[in-house]
mmCIF file of C-alpha atoms (C1' of nucleotides) in Angstrom:
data_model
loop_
_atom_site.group_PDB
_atom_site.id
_atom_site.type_symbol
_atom_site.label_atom_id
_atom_site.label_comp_id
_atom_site.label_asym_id
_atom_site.label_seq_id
_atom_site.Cartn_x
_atom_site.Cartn_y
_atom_site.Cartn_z
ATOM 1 C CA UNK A 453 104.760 152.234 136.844
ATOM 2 C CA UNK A 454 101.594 151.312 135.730
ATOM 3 C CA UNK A 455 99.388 152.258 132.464
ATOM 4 C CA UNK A 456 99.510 156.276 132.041
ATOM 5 C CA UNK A 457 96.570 156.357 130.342
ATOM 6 C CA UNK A 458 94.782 157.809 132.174
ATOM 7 C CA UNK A 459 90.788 158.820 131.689
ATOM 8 C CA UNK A 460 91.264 159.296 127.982
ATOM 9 C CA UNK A 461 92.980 163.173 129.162
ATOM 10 C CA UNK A 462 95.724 163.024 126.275
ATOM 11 C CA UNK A 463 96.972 166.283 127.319
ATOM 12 C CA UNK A 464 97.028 165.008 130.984
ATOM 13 C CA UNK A 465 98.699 161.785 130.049
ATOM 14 C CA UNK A 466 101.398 163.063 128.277
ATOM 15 C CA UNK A 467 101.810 165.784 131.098
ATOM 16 C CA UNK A 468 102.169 162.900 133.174
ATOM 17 C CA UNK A 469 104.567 160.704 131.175
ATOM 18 C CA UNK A 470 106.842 163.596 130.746
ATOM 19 C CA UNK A 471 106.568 164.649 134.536
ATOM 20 C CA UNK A 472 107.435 161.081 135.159
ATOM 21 C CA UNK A 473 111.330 160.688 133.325
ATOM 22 C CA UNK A 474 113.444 160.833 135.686
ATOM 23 C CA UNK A 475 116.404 163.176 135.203
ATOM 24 C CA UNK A 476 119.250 161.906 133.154
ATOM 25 C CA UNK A 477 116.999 159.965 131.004
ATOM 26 C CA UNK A 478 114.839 160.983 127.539
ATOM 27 C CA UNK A 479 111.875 159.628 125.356
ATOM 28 C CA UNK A 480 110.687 160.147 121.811
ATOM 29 C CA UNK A 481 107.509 161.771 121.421
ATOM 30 C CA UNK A 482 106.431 158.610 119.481
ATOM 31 C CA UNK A 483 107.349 156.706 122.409
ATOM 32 C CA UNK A 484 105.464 159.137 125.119
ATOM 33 C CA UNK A 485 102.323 158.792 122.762
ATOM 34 C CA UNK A 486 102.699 155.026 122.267
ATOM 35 C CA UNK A 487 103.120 155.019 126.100
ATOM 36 C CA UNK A 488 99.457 155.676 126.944
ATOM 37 C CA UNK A 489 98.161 154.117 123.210
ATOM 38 C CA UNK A 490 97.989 156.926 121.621
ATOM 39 C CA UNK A 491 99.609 157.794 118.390
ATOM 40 C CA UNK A 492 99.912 161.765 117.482
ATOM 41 C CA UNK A 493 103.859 162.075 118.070
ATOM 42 C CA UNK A 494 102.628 165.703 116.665
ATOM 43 C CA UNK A 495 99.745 166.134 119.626
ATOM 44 C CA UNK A 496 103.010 165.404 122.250
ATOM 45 C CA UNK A 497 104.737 168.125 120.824
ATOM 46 C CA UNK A 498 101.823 170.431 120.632
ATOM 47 C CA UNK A 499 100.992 169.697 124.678
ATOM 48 C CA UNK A 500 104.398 170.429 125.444
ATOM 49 C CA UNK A 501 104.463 173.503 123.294
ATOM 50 C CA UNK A 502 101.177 175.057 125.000
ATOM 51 C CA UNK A 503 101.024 173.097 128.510
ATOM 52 C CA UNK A 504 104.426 172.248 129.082
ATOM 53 C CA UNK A 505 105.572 175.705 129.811
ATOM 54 C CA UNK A 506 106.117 174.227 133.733
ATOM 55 C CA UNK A 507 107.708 170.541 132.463
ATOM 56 C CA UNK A 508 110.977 169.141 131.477
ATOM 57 C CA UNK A 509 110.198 169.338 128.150
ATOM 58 C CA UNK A 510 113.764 169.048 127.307
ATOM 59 C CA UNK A 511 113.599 165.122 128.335
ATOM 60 C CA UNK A 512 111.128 164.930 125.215
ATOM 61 C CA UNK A 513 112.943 164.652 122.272
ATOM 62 C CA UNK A 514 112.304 163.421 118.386
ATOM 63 C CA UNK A 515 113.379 159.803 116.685
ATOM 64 C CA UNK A 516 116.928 159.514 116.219
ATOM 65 C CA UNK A 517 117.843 161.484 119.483
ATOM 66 C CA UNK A 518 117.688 164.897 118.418
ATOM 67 C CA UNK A 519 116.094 168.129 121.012
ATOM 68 C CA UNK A 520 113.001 169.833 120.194
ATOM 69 C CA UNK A 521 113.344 171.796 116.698
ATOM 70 C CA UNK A 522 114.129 175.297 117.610
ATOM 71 C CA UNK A 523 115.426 174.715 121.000
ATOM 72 C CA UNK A 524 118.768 172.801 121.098
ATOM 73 C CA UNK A 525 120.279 175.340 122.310
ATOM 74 C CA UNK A 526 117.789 175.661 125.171
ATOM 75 C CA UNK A 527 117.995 172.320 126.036
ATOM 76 C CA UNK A 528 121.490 171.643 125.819
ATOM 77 C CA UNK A 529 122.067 173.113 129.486
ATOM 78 C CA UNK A 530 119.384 170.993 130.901
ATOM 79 C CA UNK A 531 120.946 167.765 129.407
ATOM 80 C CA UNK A 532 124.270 168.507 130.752
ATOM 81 C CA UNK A 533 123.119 170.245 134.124
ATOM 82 C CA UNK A 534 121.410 166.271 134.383
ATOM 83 C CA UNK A 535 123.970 164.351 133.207
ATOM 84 C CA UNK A 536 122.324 162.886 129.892
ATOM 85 C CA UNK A 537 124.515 161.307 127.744
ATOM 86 C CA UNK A 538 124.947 163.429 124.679
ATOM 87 C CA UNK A 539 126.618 162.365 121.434
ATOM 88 C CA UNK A 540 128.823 164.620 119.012
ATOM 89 C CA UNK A 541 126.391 164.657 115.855
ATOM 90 C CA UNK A 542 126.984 166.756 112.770
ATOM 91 C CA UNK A 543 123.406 168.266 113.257
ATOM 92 C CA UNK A 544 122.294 171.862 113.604
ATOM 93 C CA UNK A 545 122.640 171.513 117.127
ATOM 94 C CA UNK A 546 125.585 170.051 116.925
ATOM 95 C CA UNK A 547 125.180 167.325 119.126
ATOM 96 C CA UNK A 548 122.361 164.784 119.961
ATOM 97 C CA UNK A 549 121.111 162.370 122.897
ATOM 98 C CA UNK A 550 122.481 158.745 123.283
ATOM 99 C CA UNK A 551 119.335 157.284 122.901
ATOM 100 C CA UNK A 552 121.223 153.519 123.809
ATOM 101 C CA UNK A 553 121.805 154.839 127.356
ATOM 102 C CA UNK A 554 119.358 158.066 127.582
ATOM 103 C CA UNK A 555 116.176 155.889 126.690
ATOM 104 C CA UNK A 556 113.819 155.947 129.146
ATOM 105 C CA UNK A 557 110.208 153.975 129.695
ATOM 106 C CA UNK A 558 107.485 153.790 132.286
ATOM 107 C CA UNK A 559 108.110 150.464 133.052
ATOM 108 C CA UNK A 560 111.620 150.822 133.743
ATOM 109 C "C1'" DG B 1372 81.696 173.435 115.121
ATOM 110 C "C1'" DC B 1373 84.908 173.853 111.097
ATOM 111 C "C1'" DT B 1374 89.641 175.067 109.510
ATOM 112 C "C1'" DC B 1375 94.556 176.012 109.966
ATOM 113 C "C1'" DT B 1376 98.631 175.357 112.193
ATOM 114 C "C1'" DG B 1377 102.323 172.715 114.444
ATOM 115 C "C1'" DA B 1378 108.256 171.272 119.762
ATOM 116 C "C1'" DC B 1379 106.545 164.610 114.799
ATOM 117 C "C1'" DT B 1380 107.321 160.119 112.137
ATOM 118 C "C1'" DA B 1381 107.761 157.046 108.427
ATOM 119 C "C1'" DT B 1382 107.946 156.354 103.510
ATOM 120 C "C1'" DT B 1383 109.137 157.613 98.905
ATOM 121 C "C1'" DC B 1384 111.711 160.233 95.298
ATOM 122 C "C1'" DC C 551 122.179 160.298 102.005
ATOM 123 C "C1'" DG C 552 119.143 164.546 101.600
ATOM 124 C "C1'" DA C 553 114.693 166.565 100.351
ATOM 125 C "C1'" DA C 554 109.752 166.060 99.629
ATOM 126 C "C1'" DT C 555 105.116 163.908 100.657
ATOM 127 C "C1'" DA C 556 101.586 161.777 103.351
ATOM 128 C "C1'" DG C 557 99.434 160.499 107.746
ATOM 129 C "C1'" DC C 558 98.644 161.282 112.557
ATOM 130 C "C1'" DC C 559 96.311 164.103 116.632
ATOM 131 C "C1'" DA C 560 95.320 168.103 119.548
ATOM 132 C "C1'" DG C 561 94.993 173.199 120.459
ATOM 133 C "C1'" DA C 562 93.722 177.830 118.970
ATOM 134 C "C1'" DG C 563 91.260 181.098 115.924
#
DNA sequence: GCTCTGACTATTC
DNA sequence: CGAATAGCCAGAG
């Protein structure tokens, strides 16, 4: 894959990027901004929140490995409907991504 | 066009 | 190790 970013369109690149991991496989939203060169691991989030209504927002997920605040229990179907390796984790949703084997980039 | 809010991250206490 | 603070950017009012 080459560069993402695209004509300076952040919303568009990171609809892109997230359009773009394939299933089984997750990134950080500091990685999807860092992606197109971009920091704002925040403005990822917010895209998703208001433009991501259509995406696999579930494949976006914060440092450490952990789903979307709010919706762990939303995405935990999606992660096991795809196969993503999940991780027993003492965490309010109880569980969190394998980010050794779920880690995803572009490039790949 | 300015201000507040928010699906985040890293650092410090 | 857990909670609080600061810094970042984009969308909506």
């Amino acid at each position: 894959m080459a560069v993402f970013a695209t004509s300076g369109d952040y919303t568009d690149a990171v609809l892109q990027v997230v359009a773009a991991i394939p299933a089984g496989r997750v990134m950080t939203y500091g990685d999807v901004a860092w992606t197109f060169g971009r920091p704002g691991a925040r403005a990822v989030g917010m895209v998703l929140r208001h433009h991501g209504g259509h995406l696999p927002w579930w494949r976006v997920i914060r440092a450490g490995g952990h789903p979307p605040t709010g919706l762990e229990a939303e995405a935990r179907p999606h992660y096991d409907a795809e196969g993503t390796p999940l991780v027993p984790a003492d965490t309010a949703a109880g569980y969190r991504i394998d980010l050794s084997r779920a880690a995803w980039a572009p490039a790949d």
